[in-house]
Amino acid sequence: MRVIKPLLLALGFGLSATALAATQIQLDSSTQGAVINKNIYGQFAEHLGRGIYEGIWVGPDSKIANTKGWRNDVLAALKDLQVPLVRWPGGCFADEYHWRDGIGPHKQRPVKVNTNWGGVEEDNAVGTHEFFELVEMLGAEAYVNGNLGTGTPQEMAEWLEYMTAEGKSSLAELRRKNGRDKPFKVHYFAVGNEAWGCGGNMTPEYYTNLYKHYTTFLKAPANNTPKWIASGGHSEDTSWAEYLTANVKQKMDAVSFHYYTLPTGQWDVKGAALQFPESDWISTMHRTLAMDGFITNNKVVMDKHDPEKKVGFYVDEWGTWYDVEKGDNPGFLYQQNSLRDAIVAALNFNIFHKHADRVHMTNIAQMVNVLQAMILTDKEKMLLTPTYHAFKMYVPFQDATALPLKLSNVPDYKLGEVSIPAVSATAAKAKDGHVYLALVNANPNKAETAEINLAGISINTVSGQLLTADAMDAHNTFAKPEAIKPKAFSAKGENGKLSLELPAKSILVVKVQ
Ligand code: AHR
């Protein structure tokens, strides 16, 4: 740098020292951005640990203030987040869930064992009617995951009929007897979950045959037909998306995909949620950024068989997965959530926006008290995690139109053998007519400068929110629930352009005016 700068100045390039060091961000006019489906900000609520029971559902008789059994504090926080969609009842749980266990008077519902998650009793207090009460109160869309693993085509077809039938069929009448006259609106329906693993250890070929078999019998009224989701692959495996798109030509609106970020990449020792070394920070970021390649590779195989992009690629499970803390039930997957998780979320959002032409839905795992949660609860107490704040900051991107960006001169953040680009960015024109920019500095040690030139879009001022903290594992506790939260941010442009300083380990989301 010391040598290059005087040389450039001598050659007449009027570049300042910051310009040389700064990430350059420009609109990429060579490509068209897609609409960022609001469901990219979808949630996932499984019957797992305290994800539903205690986390959101406390029952109508609880001392914790609730509406129809759903706790008011958590509901209010989720409404503020503008949750667009909730996936339920699993996950692995879905493939052992029998919907008839979850309807009718609560006292008559059978108690089962949740064999996937801690072997605890599942009293079926939350079933179909309760789930729809939740999504209706949130104003969210419903994503119901059917049981392929231990169910039958008949059971699955009857569940869909129970939820959607309008006439006098015995299942519609049973729904009415259980208190619901109008059909429920089922926006999305998935046939099984992780068919390659907990959903039945199948091959893509076997699952594809079953998918066609089951969907033949799944019927719903024309005005209430869900989008059909096939259970797809995970991580670097593209064979599921490839085989499904090559062989299923009807009743398949999307193929799902799962990818979790483990700091070490190993399932036996994943890494700690807090008090981790910097090597875990960078490996977490590095493994998160792998999502971009996984989506790209799946898009390549899908484009071969579905060039018109009719079939979506839904990342319906993603997020961080750490070691369970000592003393916690290992089957409950409860983990703390720090600034690192918020950065992971923002990096993923930026990747999903880039692929919004195929990625129309994603579901972070999971909404409350499980894995990378938005909200943690301890009996009557509740806190919002840094991941919650990242989701809230990105709300303007829901249903916005992506404005592809070209980043150049991006500095590397390096530690040992691992190196990642320090700066990531996304932009979109939102429904309110304004352009929004989101920038992430993944370097925990060094502030970065970004120089932004949006060509035809003049930048006079920007205002929004900045999320950062001193510690890599800054987090909220029940004693200090607001230890980390976003702060107001504003800056002025110069000659229609903008130079921004991004603090170390930060997320910045601003509206351009
Ligand atoms: O989100 C936790 C579990 O992770 C889900 O039940 C399963 O689908 C995945 O393996």
CSV table of N, CA and C and ligand atoms in Angstrom, one decimal, residues 44 46 48 87 89-94 116-117 193-194 196 198 258 260 267 316-318 321 333 365-366 370-371, ligand 1:
chain,number,residue,atom,x,y,z
A,44,PHE,N,-39.5,-21.7,12.1
A,44,PHE,CA,-39.7,-23.2,12.2
A,44,PHE,C,-40.0,-23.4,13.7
A,46,GLU,N,-40.8,-26.7,16.1
A,46,GLU,CA,-41.0,-28.1,16.1
A,46,GLU,C,-41.4,-28.5,17.6
A,48,LEU,N,-40.1,-29.9,20.1
A,48,LEU,CA,-38.7,-30.2,20.5
A,48,LEU,C,-38.4,-29.4,21.7
A,87,ARG,N,-43.3,-23.0,10.0
A,87,ARG,CA,-43.3,-24.4,9.7
A,87,ARG,C,-43.5,-25.3,10.9
A,89,PRO,N,-45.2,-29.6,12.2
A,89,PRO,CA,-44.8,-29.7,13.6
A,89,PRO,C,-43.3,-30.2,13.7
A,90,GLY,N,-42.6,-30.4,12.6
A,90,GLY,CA,-41.2,-30.8,12.6
A,90,GLY,C,-40.7,-30.7,11.2
A,91,GLY,N,-39.5,-31.0,11.0
A,91,GLY,CA,-38.5,-31.7,11.7
A,91,GLY,C,-38.8,-33.2,11.8
A,92,CYS,N,-37.8,-33.8,12.5
A,92,CYS,CA,-37.8,-35.3,12.7
A,92,CYS,C,-39.2,-35.7,13.4
A,93,PHE,N,-39.7,-34.8,14.2
A,93,PHE,CA,-40.9,-35.1,14.9
A,93,PHE,C,-42.1,-35.3,13.9
A,94,ALA,N,-42.1,-34.6,12.8
A,94,ALA,CA,-43.2,-34.7,11.8
A,94,ALA,C,-43.4,-36.2,11.3
A,116,ASN,N,-37.7,-38.6,19.3
A,116,ASN,CA,-36.6,-37.9,18.7
A,116,ASN,C,-35.9,-37.0,19.6
A,117,TRP,N,-36.7,-36.4,20.5
A,117,TRP,CA,-36.1,-35.3,21.3
A,117,TRP,C,-36.3,-35.5,22.8
A,193,ASN,N,-39.8,-35.3,5.9
A,193,ASN,CA,-38.7,-34.5,6.3
A,193,ASN,C,-37.5,-35.3,6.3
A,194,GLU,N,-36.4,-34.7,5.8
A,194,GLU,CA,-35.1,-35.4,5.9
A,194,GLU,C,-35.2,-36.9,5.6
A,196,TRP,N,-33.6,-38.6,3.8
A,196,TRP,CA,-32.2,-39.3,3.8
A,196,TRP,C,-31.8,-39.7,5.2
A,198,CYS,N,-33.5,-39.0,9.5
A,198,CYS,CA,-34.5,-39.4,10.5
A,198,CYS,C,-35.9,-39.6,9.8
A,258,HIS,N,-31.5,-28.6,3.7
A,258,HIS,CA,-31.1,-28.3,5.1
A,258,HIS,C,-29.6,-28.1,5.2
A,260,TYR,N,-26.9,-26.8,8.4
A,260,TYR,CA,-26.6,-26.2,9.7
A,260,TYR,C,-25.1,-25.8,9.8
A,267,TRP,N,-20.1,-33.4,14.3
A,267,TRP,CA,-21.3,-33.5,15.1
A,267,TRP,C,-21.0,-33.9,16.5
A,316,ASP,N,-35.4,-25.0,4.2
A,316,ASP,CA,-36.4,-24.9,5.3
A,316,ASP,C,-35.8,-25.4,6.7
A,317,GLU,N,-34.5,-25.5,6.8
A,317,GLU,CA,-33.8,-25.6,8.1
A,317,GLU,C,-32.4,-25.0,7.9
A,318,TRP,N,-32.0,-24.0,8.6
A,318,TRP,CA,-30.7,-23.5,8.6
A,318,TRP,C,-30.4,-22.8,10.0
A,321,TRP,N,-25.6,-24.6,15.2
A,321,TRP,CA,-25.9,-25.7,16.1
A,321,TRP,C,-24.6,-25.9,16.9
A,333,LEU,N,-31.8,-29.3,22.7
A,333,LEU,CA,-31.1,-28.4,21.7
A,333,LEU,C,-31.2,-26.9,22.1
A,365,ALA,N,-33.8,-22.5,12.1
A,365,ALA,CA,-34.1,-23.4,13.1
A,365,ALA,C,-33.5,-22.9,14.5
A,366,GLN,N,-34.4,-22.6,15.4
A,366,GLN,CA,-35.9,-22.6,15.4
A,366,GLN,C,-36.3,-21.4,16.1
A,370,VAL,N,-34.8,-23.2,20.9
A,370,VAL,CA,-34.2,-24.3,20.2
A,370,VAL,C,-33.2,-23.8,19.2
A,371,LEU,N,-31.9,-24.3,19.2
A,371,LEU,CA,-30.9,-23.9,18.3
A,371,LEU,C,-30.8,-22.4,18.1
B,1,AHR,O1,-34.0,-28.7,13.9
B,1,AHR,C1,-33.6,-29.8,14.6
B,1,AHR,C2,-33.6,-31.1,13.7
B,1,AHR,O2,-32.6,-31.0,12.7
B,1,AHR,C3,-34.9,-31.3,12.8
B,1,AHR,O3,-35.9,-32.0,13.5
B,1,AHR,C4,-34.4,-32.2,11.7
B,1,AHR,O4,-35.1,-32.1,10.6
B,1,AHR,C5,-32.9,-31.7,11.6
B,1,AHR,O5,-32.0,-32.8,11.5
